[in-house]
PDB file of C-alpha atoms and ligand atoms in Angstrom:
ATOM      1  CA  UNK A  41       0.000   0.000   0.000  1.00  0.00           C
ATOM      2  CA  UNK A  42       2.771   2.399   0.842  1.00  0.00           C
ATOM      3  CA  UNK A  43       4.647   1.542  -2.382  1.00  0.00           C
ATOM      4  CA  UNK A  44       1.430   2.527  -4.198  1.00  0.00           C
ATOM      5  CA  UNK A  45       1.515   5.893  -2.499  1.00  0.00           C
ATOM      6  CA  UNK A  46       4.991   6.732  -3.762  1.00  0.00           C
ATOM      7  CA  UNK A  47       4.085   5.365  -7.237  1.00  0.00           C
ATOM      8  CA  UNK A  48       0.922   7.455  -7.479  1.00  0.00           C
ATOM      9  CA  UNK A  49       2.454  10.504  -5.860  1.00  0.00           C
ATOM     10  CA  UNK A  50       6.172  10.638  -6.603  1.00  0.00           C
ATOM     11  CA  UNK A  51       6.737  13.787  -4.539  1.00  0.00           C
ATOM     12  CA  UNK A  52      10.352  14.904  -4.394  1.00  0.00           C
ATOM     13  CA  UNK A  53       9.745  18.054  -2.316  1.00  0.00           C
ATOM     14  CA  UNK A  54       7.255  18.584   0.484  1.00  0.00           C
ATOM     15  CA  UNK A  55       6.423  21.940   2.053  1.00  0.00           C
ATOM     16  CA  UNK A  56       4.548  21.695   5.354  1.00  0.00           C
ATOM     17  CA  UNK A  57       3.317  24.290   7.823  1.00  0.00           C
ATOM     18  CA  UNK A  58       2.944  23.464  11.516  1.00  0.00           C
ATOM     19  CA  UNK A  59       5.222  20.420  11.648  1.00  0.00           C
ATOM     20  CA  UNK A  60       6.370  21.226  15.186  1.00  0.00           C
ATOM     21  CA  UNK A  61       3.479  19.406  16.859  1.00  0.00           C
ATOM     22  CA  UNK A  62       0.231  17.457  16.522  1.00  0.00           C
ATOM     23  CA  UNK A  63      -1.109  16.569  13.080  1.00  0.00           C
ATOM     24  CA  UNK A  64       1.785  18.300  11.278  1.00  0.00           C
ATOM     25  CA  UNK A  65       4.279  16.251  13.267  1.00  0.00           C
ATOM     26  CA  UNK A  66       2.406  13.082  12.279  1.00  0.00           C
ATOM     27  CA  UNK A  67       2.605  14.135   8.622  1.00  0.00           C
ATOM     28  CA  UNK A  68       6.394  14.322   9.084  1.00  0.00           C
ATOM     29  CA  UNK A  69       6.468  10.851  10.688  1.00  0.00           C
ATOM     30  CA  UNK A  70       4.442   9.478   7.761  1.00  0.00           C
ATOM     31  CA  UNK A  71       6.766  11.065   5.213  1.00  0.00           C
ATOM     32  CA  UNK A  72       9.808   9.755   7.065  1.00  0.00           C
ATOM     33  CA  UNK A  73       8.444   6.186   6.722  1.00  0.00           C
ATOM     34  CA  UNK A  74       7.056   6.377   3.185  1.00  0.00           C
ATOM     35  CA  UNK A  75       9.090   8.913   1.212  1.00  0.00           C
ATOM     36  CA  UNK A  76      12.587   8.002   2.241  1.00  0.00           C
ATOM     37  CA  UNK A  77      14.501  10.345  -0.028  1.00  0.00           C
ATOM     38  CA  UNK A  78      12.075  13.257  -0.177  1.00  0.00           C
ATOM     39  CA  UNK A  79      13.197  16.768   0.820  1.00  0.00           C
ATOM     40  CA  UNK A  80      10.920  18.437   3.357  1.00  0.00           C
ATOM     41  CA  UNK A  81      10.655  22.028   4.431  1.00  0.00           C
ATOM     42  CA  UNK A  82       8.714  22.877   7.611  1.00  0.00           C
ATOM     43  CA  UNK A  83       7.432  26.328   8.534  1.00  0.00           C
ATOM     44  CA  UNK A  84       6.470  26.966  12.159  1.00  0.00           C
ATOM     45  CA  UNK A  85       7.751  28.976  15.107  1.00  0.00           C
ATOM     46  CA  UNK A  86       9.198  25.940  16.927  1.00  0.00           C
ATOM     47  CA  UNK A  87      11.235  23.346  15.088  1.00  0.00           C
ATOM     48  CA  UNK A  88      10.154  19.754  14.556  1.00  0.00           C
ATOM     49  CA  UNK A  89      12.288  17.468  16.691  1.00  0.00           C
ATOM     50  CA  UNK A  90      12.860  13.715  17.041  1.00  0.00           C
ATOM     51  CA  UNK A  91      13.430  12.883  13.397  1.00  0.00           C
ATOM     52  CA  UNK A  92      16.244  10.731  12.115  1.00  0.00           C
ATOM     53  CA  UNK A  93      19.117  12.370  10.314  1.00  0.00           C
ATOM     54  CA  UNK A  94      17.972  10.464   7.216  1.00  0.00           C
ATOM     55  CA  UNK A  95      14.955  12.738   6.922  1.00  0.00           C
ATOM     56  CA  UNK A  96      16.051  15.650   4.771  1.00  0.00           C
ATOM     57  CA  UNK A  97      14.168  18.189   6.845  1.00  0.00           C
ATOM     58  CA  UNK A  98      14.750  21.928   6.677  1.00  0.00           C
ATOM     59  CA  UNK A  99      13.133  24.149   9.264  1.00  0.00           C
ATOM     60  CA  UNK A 100      12.207  27.732   8.441  1.00  0.00           C
ATOM     61  CA  UNK A 101      11.293  29.438  11.730  1.00  0.00           C
ATOM     62  CA  UNK A 102       8.427  31.831  11.099  1.00  0.00           C
ATOM     63  CA  UNK A 103       5.393  33.323  12.776  1.00  0.00           C
ATOM     64  CA  UNK A 104       2.846  32.891   9.989  1.00  0.00           C
ATOM     65  CA  UNK A 105       0.630  35.620  11.438  1.00  0.00           C
ATOM     66  CA  UNK A 106       3.333  38.194  10.645  1.00  0.00           C
ATOM     67  CA  UNK A 107       2.954  39.297   7.011  1.00  0.00           C
ATOM     68  CA  UNK A 108       6.560  40.459   6.542  1.00  0.00           C
ATOM     69  CA  UNK A 109       8.069  37.376   8.158  1.00  0.00           C
ATOM     70  CA  UNK A 110       5.759  35.221   6.034  1.00  0.00           C
ATOM     71  CA  UNK A 111       6.826  36.922   2.798  1.00  0.00           C
ATOM     72  CA  UNK A 112      10.508  36.366   3.624  1.00  0.00           C
ATOM     73  CA  UNK A 113       9.856  32.727   4.585  1.00  0.00           C
ATOM     74  CA  UNK A 114       8.052  32.058   1.306  1.00  0.00           C
ATOM     75  CA  UNK A 115      11.101  33.343  -0.602  1.00  0.00           C
ATOM     76  CA  UNK A 116      13.171  30.769   1.330  1.00  0.00           C
ATOM     77  CA  UNK A 117      10.667  28.065   0.392  1.00  0.00           C
ATOM     78  CA  UNK A 118      10.929  29.007  -3.298  1.00  0.00           C
ATOM     79  CA  UNK A 119      14.738  28.795  -3.059  1.00  0.00           C
ATOM     80  CA  UNK A 120      14.349  25.389  -1.356  1.00  0.00           C
ATOM     81  CA  UNK A 121      12.229  24.184  -4.310  1.00  0.00           C
ATOM     82  CA  UNK A 122      14.731  25.511  -6.863  1.00  0.00           C
ATOM     83  CA  UNK A 123      17.460  23.421  -5.158  1.00  0.00           C
ATOM     84  CA  UNK A 124      15.533  20.243  -6.021  1.00  0.00           C
ATOM     85  CA  UNK A 125      17.449  19.176  -9.133  1.00  0.00           C
ATOM     86  CA  UNK A 126      15.023  16.362  -9.934  1.00  0.00           C
ATOM     87  CA  UNK A 127      12.249  18.983 -10.298  1.00  0.00           C
ATOM     88  CA  UNK A 128       9.714  16.305  -9.294  1.00  0.00           C
ATOM     89  CA  UNK A 129       6.237  16.716  -7.872  1.00  0.00           C
ATOM     90  CA  UNK A 130       5.624  19.058  -4.944  1.00  0.00           C
ATOM     91  CA  UNK A 131       3.296  18.426  -2.006  1.00  0.00           C
ATOM     92  CA  UNK A 132       2.182  21.544  -0.125  1.00  0.00           C
ATOM     93  CA  UNK A 133       0.500  20.773   3.219  1.00  0.00           C
ATOM     94  CA  UNK A 134      -1.183  23.856   4.668  1.00  0.00           C
ATOM     95  CA  UNK A 135      -1.635  22.491   8.186  1.00  0.00           C
ATOM     96  CA  UNK A 136      -0.694  25.243  10.679  1.00  0.00           C
ATOM     97  CA  UNK A 137      -3.730  26.662  12.408  1.00  0.00           C
ATOM     98  CA  UNK A 138      -5.198  27.613  15.736  1.00  0.00           C
ATOM     99  CA  UNK A 139      -8.352  28.911  17.376  1.00  0.00           C
ATOM    100  CA  UNK A 140      -9.406  30.839  20.474  1.00  0.00           C
ATOM    101  CA  UNK A 141     -12.341  29.766  22.569  1.00  0.00           C
ATOM    102  CA  UNK A 142     -14.833  32.351  23.793  1.00  0.00           C
ATOM    103  CA  UNK A 143     -17.573  34.786  22.926  1.00  0.00           C
ATOM    104  CA  UNK A 144     -16.528  37.059  20.085  1.00  0.00           C
ATOM    105  CA  UNK A 145     -17.706  40.279  21.775  1.00  0.00           C
ATOM    106  CA  UNK A 146     -15.443  39.568  24.769  1.00  0.00           C
ATOM    107  CA  UNK A 147     -12.348  38.858  22.681  1.00  0.00           C
ATOM    108  CA  UNK A 148      -9.769  41.181  21.286  1.00  0.00           C
ATOM    109  CA  UNK A 149     -10.055  41.823  17.550  1.00  0.00           C
ATOM    110  CA  UNK A 150      -6.260  41.539  17.111  1.00  0.00           C
ATOM    111  CA  UNK A 151      -6.420  37.931  18.330  1.00  0.00           C
ATOM    112  CA  UNK A 152      -9.267  37.203  15.919  1.00  0.00           C
ATOM    113  CA  UNK A 153      -7.348  38.724  12.997  1.00  0.00           C
ATOM    114  CA  UNK A 154      -4.331  36.594  13.953  1.00  0.00           C
ATOM    115  CA  UNK A 155      -6.463  33.473  13.449  1.00  0.00           C
ATOM    116  CA  UNK A 156      -7.402  34.714   9.976  1.00  0.00           C
ATOM    117  CA  UNK A 157      -3.736  35.497   9.193  1.00  0.00           C
ATOM    118  CA  UNK A 158      -2.536  31.972  10.031  1.00  0.00           C
ATOM    119  CA  UNK A 159      -5.566  29.904   8.989  1.00  0.00           C
ATOM    120  CA  UNK A 160      -6.412  31.786   5.765  1.00  0.00           C
ATOM    121  CA  UNK A 161      -3.936  34.459   4.635  1.00  0.00           C
ATOM    122  CA  UNK A 162      -0.831  32.307   5.100  1.00  0.00           C
ATOM    123  CA  UNK A 163      -2.548  29.541   3.104  1.00  0.00           C
ATOM    124  CA  UNK A 164      -3.434  31.959   0.294  1.00  0.00           C
ATOM    125  CA  UNK A 165       0.095  33.426   0.176  1.00  0.00           C
ATOM    126  CA  UNK A 166       1.925  30.088   0.213  1.00  0.00           C
ATOM    127  CA  UNK A 167      -0.393  28.495  -2.325  1.00  0.00           C
ATOM    128  CA  UNK A 168      -0.319  31.504  -4.666  1.00  0.00           C
ATOM    129  CA  UNK A 169       3.483  31.674  -4.611  1.00  0.00           C
ATOM    130  CA  UNK A 170       4.028  27.924  -5.008  1.00  0.00           C
ATOM    131  CA  UNK A 171       1.379  27.214  -7.652  1.00  0.00           C
ATOM    132  CA  UNK A 172       3.467  28.361 -10.655  1.00  0.00           C
ATOM    133  CA  UNK A 173       6.190  25.862  -9.668  1.00  0.00           C
ATOM    134  CA  UNK A 174       3.601  23.175  -8.937  1.00  0.00           C
ATOM    135  CA  UNK A 175       1.861  23.691 -12.275  1.00  0.00           C
ATOM    136  CA  UNK A 176       5.200  23.090 -13.994  1.00  0.00           C
ATOM    137  CA  UNK A 177       6.236  20.095 -11.906  1.00  0.00           C
ATOM    138  CA  UNK A 178       2.886  18.632 -10.831  1.00  0.00           C
ATOM    139  CA  UNK A 179       1.768  18.241  -7.257  1.00  0.00           C
ATOM    140  CA  UNK A 180      -0.888  18.434  -4.587  1.00  0.00           C
ATOM    141  CA  UNK A 181      -2.120  21.117  -2.225  1.00  0.00           C
ATOM    142  CA  UNK A 182      -3.451  19.485   0.943  1.00  0.00           C
ATOM    143  CA  UNK A 183      -5.288  21.878   3.260  1.00  0.00           C
ATOM    144  CA  UNK A 184      -6.113  20.910   6.840  1.00  0.00           C
ATOM    145  CA  UNK A 185      -9.578  22.305   7.652  1.00  0.00           C
ATOM    146  CA  UNK A 186     -11.919  20.807  10.262  1.00  0.00           C
ATOM    147  CA  UNK A 187     -15.407  19.424  10.869  1.00  0.00           C
ATOM    148  CA  UNK A 188     -16.180  23.004  11.952  1.00  0.00           C
ATOM    149  CA  UNK A 189     -16.282  23.805   8.211  1.00  0.00           C
ATOM    150  CA  UNK A 190     -19.767  22.268   7.918  1.00  0.00           C
ATOM    151  CA  UNK A 191     -21.838  24.598  10.114  1.00  0.00           C
ATOM    152  CA  UNK A 192     -21.539  27.896  12.018  1.00  0.00           C
ATOM    153  CA  UNK A 193     -19.635  27.373  15.273  1.00  0.00           C
ATOM    154  CA  UNK A 194     -20.597  29.664  18.189  1.00  0.00           C
ATOM    155  CA  UNK A 195     -17.767  30.287  20.716  1.00  0.00           C
ATOM    156  CA  UNK A 196     -15.152  29.512  18.068  1.00  0.00           C
ATOM    157  CA  UNK A 197     -16.901  31.619  15.425  1.00  0.00           C
ATOM    158  CA  UNK A 198     -13.833  32.989  13.642  1.00  0.00           C
ATOM    159  CA  UNK A 199     -11.950  29.704  13.761  1.00  0.00           C
ATOM    160  CA  UNK A 200     -14.908  27.730  12.347  1.00  0.00           C
ATOM    161  CA  UNK A 201     -15.424  30.269   9.567  1.00  0.00           C
ATOM    162  CA  UNK A 202     -11.745  30.056   8.541  1.00  0.00           C
ATOM    163  CA  UNK A 203     -12.158  26.305   8.122  1.00  0.00           C
ATOM    164  CA  UNK A 204     -15.361  26.757   6.063  1.00  0.00           C
ATOM    165  CA  UNK A 205     -13.328  29.086   3.862  1.00  0.00           C
ATOM    166  CA  UNK A 206     -10.676  26.388   3.322  1.00  0.00           C
ATOM    167  CA  UNK A 207     -13.254  23.762   2.339  1.00  0.00           C
ATOM    168  CA  UNK A 208     -15.019  25.979  -0.226  1.00  0.00           C
ATOM    169  CA  UNK A 209     -11.784  27.476  -1.511  1.00  0.00           C
ATOM    170  CA  UNK A 210     -10.159  24.055  -1.923  1.00  0.00           C
ATOM    171  CA  UNK A 211     -13.040  22.736  -4.016  1.00  0.00           C
ATOM    172  CA  UNK A 212     -13.039  25.851  -6.202  1.00  0.00           C
ATOM    173  CA  UNK A 213      -9.264  25.715  -6.792  1.00  0.00           C
ATOM    174  CA  UNK A 214      -9.364  21.999  -7.556  1.00  0.00           C
ATOM    175  CA  UNK A 215     -11.957  22.720 -10.250  1.00  0.00           C
ATOM    176  CA  UNK A 216      -9.989  25.631 -11.720  1.00  0.00           C
ATOM    177  CA  UNK A 217      -6.882  23.429 -11.855  1.00  0.00           C
ATOM    178  CA  UNK A 218      -8.680  20.405 -13.360  1.00  0.00           C
ATOM    179  CA  UNK A 219      -6.683  20.558 -16.636  1.00  0.00           C
ATOM    180  CA  UNK A 220      -3.349  20.855 -14.828  1.00  0.00           C
ATOM    181  CA  UNK A 221      -1.300  18.264 -12.965  1.00  0.00           C
ATOM    182  CA  UNK A 222      -2.090  19.908  -9.622  1.00  0.00           C
ATOM    183  CA  UNK A 223      -4.795  18.610  -7.280  1.00  0.00           C
ATOM    184  CA  UNK A 224      -6.264  20.267  -4.213  1.00  0.00           C
ATOM    185  CA  UNK A 225      -7.609  18.245  -1.287  1.00  0.00           C
ATOM    186  CA  UNK A 226      -9.126  19.350   2.026  1.00  0.00           C
ATOM    187  CA  UNK A 227      -8.838  17.246   5.169  1.00  0.00           C
ATOM    188  CA  UNK A 228     -11.502  17.775   7.854  1.00  0.00           C
ATOM    189  CA  UNK A 229     -10.567  16.206  11.190  1.00  0.00           C
ATOM    190  CA  UNK A 230     -12.786  16.294  14.258  1.00  0.00           C
ATOM    191  CA  UNK A 231     -11.426  16.268  17.801  1.00  0.00           C
ATOM    192  CA  UNK A 232      -7.856  15.069  17.617  1.00  0.00           C
ATOM    193  CA  UNK A 233      -5.547  14.411  20.523  1.00  0.00           C
ATOM    194  CA  UNK A 234      -3.064  17.291  20.103  1.00  0.00           C
ATOM    195  CA  UNK A 235      -2.166  20.510  21.891  1.00  0.00           C
ATOM    196  CA  UNK A 236      -4.885  22.315  19.888  1.00  0.00           C
ATOM    197  CA  UNK A 237      -7.621  22.417  22.574  1.00  0.00           C
ATOM    198  CA  UNK A 238      -5.342  23.493  25.406  1.00  0.00           C
ATOM    199  CA  UNK A 239      -3.849  26.211  23.219  1.00  0.00           C
ATOM    200  CA  UNK A 240      -7.340  27.401  22.256  1.00  0.00           C
ATOM    201  CA  UNK A 241      -8.355  27.559  25.934  1.00  0.00           C
ATOM    202  CA  UNK A 242     -11.053  24.941  25.587  1.00  0.00           C
ATOM    203  CA  UNK A 243     -11.769  21.668  27.295  1.00  0.00           C
ATOM    204  CA  UNK A 244     -12.669  18.451  25.557  1.00  0.00           C
ATOM    205  CA  UNK A 245     -15.343  16.168  26.977  1.00  0.00           C
ATOM    206  CA  UNK A 246     -18.349  13.996  26.092  1.00  0.00           C
ATOM    207  CA  UNK A 247     -18.530  12.720  22.486  1.00  0.00           C
ATOM    208  CA  UNK A 248     -15.637  15.007  21.480  1.00  0.00           C
ATOM    209  CA  UNK A 249     -13.349  13.199  23.918  1.00  0.00           C
ATOM    210  CA  UNK A 250     -14.845   9.740  23.357  1.00  0.00           C
ATOM    211  CA  UNK A 251     -14.396   9.833  19.593  1.00  0.00           C
ATOM    212  CA  UNK A 252     -11.145  11.816  19.511  1.00  0.00           C
ATOM    213  CA  UNK A 253      -8.675  10.485  16.963  1.00  0.00           C
ATOM    214  CA  UNK A 254      -4.923  10.338  17.193  1.00  0.00           C
ATOM    215  CA  UNK A 255      -3.005  12.605  14.829  1.00  0.00           C
ATOM    216  CA  UNK A 256      -1.561   9.468  13.168  1.00  0.00           C
ATOM    217  CA  UNK A 257      -5.129   8.261  12.378  1.00  0.00           C
ATOM    218  CA  UNK A 258      -5.923  11.620  10.778  1.00  0.00           C
ATOM    219  CA  UNK A 259      -2.806  11.523   8.606  1.00  0.00           C
ATOM    220  CA  UNK A 260      -3.375   7.898   7.531  1.00  0.00           C
ATOM    221  CA  UNK A 261      -6.937   8.672   6.462  1.00  0.00           C
ATOM    222  CA  UNK A 262      -5.799  11.841   4.694  1.00  0.00           C
ATOM    223  CA  UNK A 263      -3.177   9.963   2.672  1.00  0.00           C
ATOM    224  CA  UNK A 264      -5.659   7.184   1.805  1.00  0.00           C
ATOM    225  CA  UNK A 265      -8.142   9.802   0.598  1.00  0.00           C
ATOM    226  CA  UNK A 266      -5.447  11.388  -1.528  1.00  0.00           C
ATOM    227  CA  UNK A 267      -4.898   8.031  -3.217  1.00  0.00           C
ATOM    228  CA  UNK A 268      -8.651   7.715  -3.877  1.00  0.00           C
ATOM    229  CA  UNK A 269      -8.671  11.171  -5.459  1.00  0.00           C
ATOM    230  CA  UNK A 270     -11.248  12.597  -3.031  1.00  0.00           C
ATOM    231  CA  UNK A 271     -11.473  16.420  -3.073  1.00  0.00           C
ATOM    232  CA  UNK A 272     -12.182  16.346   0.662  1.00  0.00           C
ATOM    233  CA  UNK A 273     -12.178  13.840   3.487  1.00  0.00           C
ATOM    234  CA  UNK A 274     -13.797  13.943   6.912  1.00  0.00           C
ATOM    235  CA  UNK A 275     -11.669  11.694   9.105  1.00  0.00           C
ATOM    236  CA  UNK A 276     -13.207   9.267  11.611  1.00  0.00           C
ATOM    237  CA  UNK A 277     -16.577   7.505  11.272  1.00  0.00           C
ATOM    238  CA  UNK A 278     -18.265   9.502  14.050  1.00  0.00           C
ATOM    239  CA  UNK A 279     -17.178  12.752  12.388  1.00  0.00           C
ATOM    240  CA  UNK A 280     -18.497  11.508   9.021  1.00  0.00           C
ATOM    241  CA  UNK A 281     -21.946  10.884  10.560  1.00  0.00           C
ATOM    242  CA  UNK A 282     -21.912  14.204  12.395  1.00  0.00           C
ATOM    243  CA  UNK A 283     -20.960  16.294   9.337  1.00  0.00           C
ATOM    244  CA  UNK A 284     -23.483  14.493   7.109  1.00  0.00           C
ATOM    245  CA  UNK A 285     -26.194  15.306   9.646  1.00  0.00           C
ATOM    246  CA  UNK A 286     -24.982  18.921   9.958  1.00  0.00           C
ATOM    247  CA  UNK A 287     -24.995  19.348   6.163  1.00  0.00           C
ATOM    248  CA  UNK A 288     -28.667  18.284   5.953  1.00  0.00           C
ATOM    249  CA  UNK A 289     -29.856  20.639   8.687  1.00  0.00           C
ATOM    250  CA  UNK A 290     -30.784  24.250   7.919  1.00  0.00           C
ATOM    251  CA  UNK A 291     -28.300  26.544   9.638  1.00  0.00           C
ATOM    252  CA  UNK A 292     -31.024  28.081  11.829  1.00  0.00           C
ATOM    253  CA  UNK A 293     -31.222  24.644  13.493  1.00  0.00           C
ATOM    254  CA  UNK A 294     -27.609  23.556  13.141  1.00  0.00           C
ATOM    255  CA  UNK A 295     -26.285  26.741  14.773  1.00  0.00           C
ATOM    256  CA  UNK A 296     -28.087  26.466  18.151  1.00  0.00           C
ATOM    257  CA  UNK A 297     -27.385  22.720  18.276  1.00  0.00           C
ATOM    258  CA  UNK A 298     -23.669  23.306  17.680  1.00  0.00           C
ATOM    259  CA  UNK A 299     -23.703  26.238  20.090  1.00  0.00           C
ATOM    260  CA  UNK A 300     -25.127  24.029  22.817  1.00  0.00           C
ATOM    261  CA  UNK A 301     -22.455  21.376  22.309  1.00  0.00           C
ATOM    262  CA  UNK A 302     -19.632  23.902  22.178  1.00  0.00           C
ATOM    263  CA  UNK A 303     -20.890  25.817  25.229  1.00  0.00           C
ATOM    264  CA  UNK A 304     -20.150  22.700  27.323  1.00  0.00           C
ATOM    265  CA  UNK A 305     -16.518  22.905  26.285  1.00  0.00           C
ATOM    266  CA  UNK A 306     -16.545  26.428  27.711  1.00  0.00           C
ATOM    267  CA  UNK A 307     -17.989  25.274  31.056  1.00  0.00           C
ATOM    268  CA  UNK A 308     -15.452  22.471  31.171  1.00  0.00           C
ATOM    269  CA  UNK A 309     -12.565  24.841  30.441  1.00  0.00           C
ATOM    270  CA  UNK A 310     -13.527  26.942  33.480  1.00  0.00           C
ATOM    271  CA  UNK A 311     -13.553  24.070  35.927  1.00  0.00           C
TER     272      UNK A 311
HETATM  273  N1  NAP B 288      -6.719  18.950  17.174  1.00  0.00           N
HETATM  274  C1  NAP B 288      -7.958  19.043  16.731  1.00  0.00           C
HETATM  275  O1  NAP B 288      -8.923  18.642  17.421  1.00  0.00           O
HETATM  276  C2  NAP B 288      -8.194  19.586  15.336  1.00  0.00           C
HETATM  277  C3  NAP B 288      -9.459  19.357  14.767  1.00  0.00           C
HETATM  278  C4  NAP B 288      -9.714  19.839  13.499  1.00  0.00           C
HETATM  279  C5  NAP B 288      -8.737  20.539  12.806  1.00  0.00           C
HETATM  280  N2  NAP B 288      -7.514  20.758  13.380  1.00  0.00           N
HETATM  281  C6  NAP B 288      -6.528  21.520  12.603  1.00  0.00           C
HETATM  282  O2  NAP B 288      -5.341  20.770  12.499  1.00  0.00           O
HETATM  283  C7  NAP B 288      -4.250  21.652  12.258  1.00  0.00           C
HETATM  284  C8  NAP B 288      -3.099  21.247  13.155  1.00  0.00           C
HETATM  285  O3  NAP B 288      -3.475  21.458  14.511  1.00  0.00           O
HETATM  286  P1  NAP B 288      -3.097  20.422  15.673  1.00  0.00           P
HETATM  287  O4  NAP B 288      -4.335  19.798  16.143  1.00  0.00           O
HETATM  288  O5  NAP B 288      -1.976  19.570  15.236  1.00  0.00           O
HETATM  289  O6  NAP B 288      -2.667  21.454  16.816  1.00  0.00           O
HETATM  290  P2  NAP B 288      -1.220  21.820  17.411  1.00  0.00           P
HETATM  291  O7  NAP B 288      -0.588  20.603  17.985  1.00  0.00           O
HETATM  292  O8  NAP B 288      -1.467  22.994  18.287  1.00  0.00           O
HETATM  293  O9  NAP B 288      -0.364  22.237  16.140  1.00  0.00           O
HETATM  294  C9  NAP B 288      -0.569  23.481  15.489  1.00  0.00           C
HETATM  295  C10 NAP B 288       0.604  23.750  14.573  1.00  0.00           C
HETATM  296  O10 NAP B 288       0.376  25.014  13.916  1.00  0.00           O
HETATM  297  C11 NAP B 288       1.524  25.832  14.081  1.00  0.00           C
HETATM  298  N3  NAP B 288       1.178  27.232  14.221  1.00  0.00           N
HETATM  299  C12 NAP B 288       0.181  27.776  14.960  1.00  0.00           C
HETATM  300  N4  NAP B 288       0.254  29.111  14.924  1.00  0.00           N
HETATM  301  C13 NAP B 288       1.328  29.427  14.151  1.00  0.00           C
HETATM  302  C14 NAP B 288       1.931  30.642  13.755  1.00  0.00           C
HETATM  303  N5  NAP B 288       1.461  31.840  14.168  1.00  0.00           N
HETATM  304  N6  NAP B 288       3.023  30.592  12.958  1.00  0.00           N
HETATM  305  C15 NAP B 288       3.534  29.399  12.572  1.00  0.00           C
HETATM  306  N7  NAP B 288       3.009  28.219  12.909  1.00  0.00           N
HETATM  307  C16 NAP B 288       1.916  28.234  13.702  1.00  0.00           C
HETATM  308  C17 NAP B 288       2.161  25.350  15.389  1.00  0.00           C
HETATM  309  O11 NAP B 288       3.565  25.619  15.353  1.00  0.00           O
HETATM  310  P3  NAP B 288       4.353  26.589  16.394  1.00  0.00           P
HETATM  311  O12 NAP B 288       3.515  26.711  17.626  1.00  0.00           O
HETATM  312  O13 NAP B 288       5.673  25.916  16.575  1.00  0.00           O
HETATM  313  O14 NAP B 288       4.480  27.876  15.654  1.00  0.00           O
HETATM  314  C18 NAP B 288       1.908  23.854  15.357  1.00  0.00           C
HETATM  315  O15 NAP B 288       2.935  23.187  14.660  1.00  0.00           O
HETATM  316  C19 NAP B 288      -4.773  23.059  12.524  1.00  0.00           C
HETATM  317  O16 NAP B 288      -5.016  23.705  11.309  1.00  0.00           O
HETATM  318  C20 NAP B 288      -6.080  22.817  13.266  1.00  0.00           C
HETATM  319  O17 NAP B 288      -6.994  23.848  13.041  1.00  0.00           O
HETATM  320  C21 NAP B 288      -7.223  20.289  14.639  1.00  0.00           C
END
């Protein structure tokens, strides 16, 4: 199965954001096992540790919410891609992201804009700058969204809306690029056992905790979906049922239902 993956997707360069922890770190572990000679470039503030010297991993330290730092980092990524003499396929994994739990009117607008910078604007900038190279060499853009993309999400309103953006945007780009050798896929995980919730200031309990996936599960399902050619994948069977249900419901019903579930995470976080 893994040989198939390298046959179908002979990536020679991988650009990943947010490889320093959680799902991004699991993407690195997967690549270390499957793509033995691939060159990988990670963009995050902290570096990704615990990888063997065999993994050709370059770390570009950058705060993706800072526009100037991001522009400079993208120039380094382009130089990294030019160094790839084989000029093979490129995989861009837009994974870095974060959220902040709480009522919007009580939060600071700078913090909300920071979410948009990392979860949306950094994705737009990286993808726009890398697409010319990817159209020449072939490749895949893999965006990490969330199950929050399927309905409005009170208490994480901005975060949820950034993920809805990624899902719609990914489908639209994939269509526009249909005659090229570039594909766009969106991965929608549900609760996953990473530092995400603690960093967002939210608790995790009830069904969210019971059905939480490991980051390795999310990455395995994402890579399987890539092989199937799916434009998006919701990982985990419970998340698949939940998002199907949410997609059927009118938003005037889905919003209060989601709000009620998410409000419990708020109560839990204050315990
Ligand atoms: N965990 C979940 O339940 C869950 C569910 C659905 C979707 N997701 C999505 O999965 C993706 C990965 O999150 P995770 O669960 O793996 O959480 P995580 O362990 O907190 O990892 C987040 C990654 O994003 C990077 N990042 C955050 N802000 C950044 C910034 N300003 N500049 C550069 N890098 C930044 C972090 O790197 P540094 O801190 O080193 O900069 C880290 O590597 C996110 O897009 C998240 O929205 C997570």
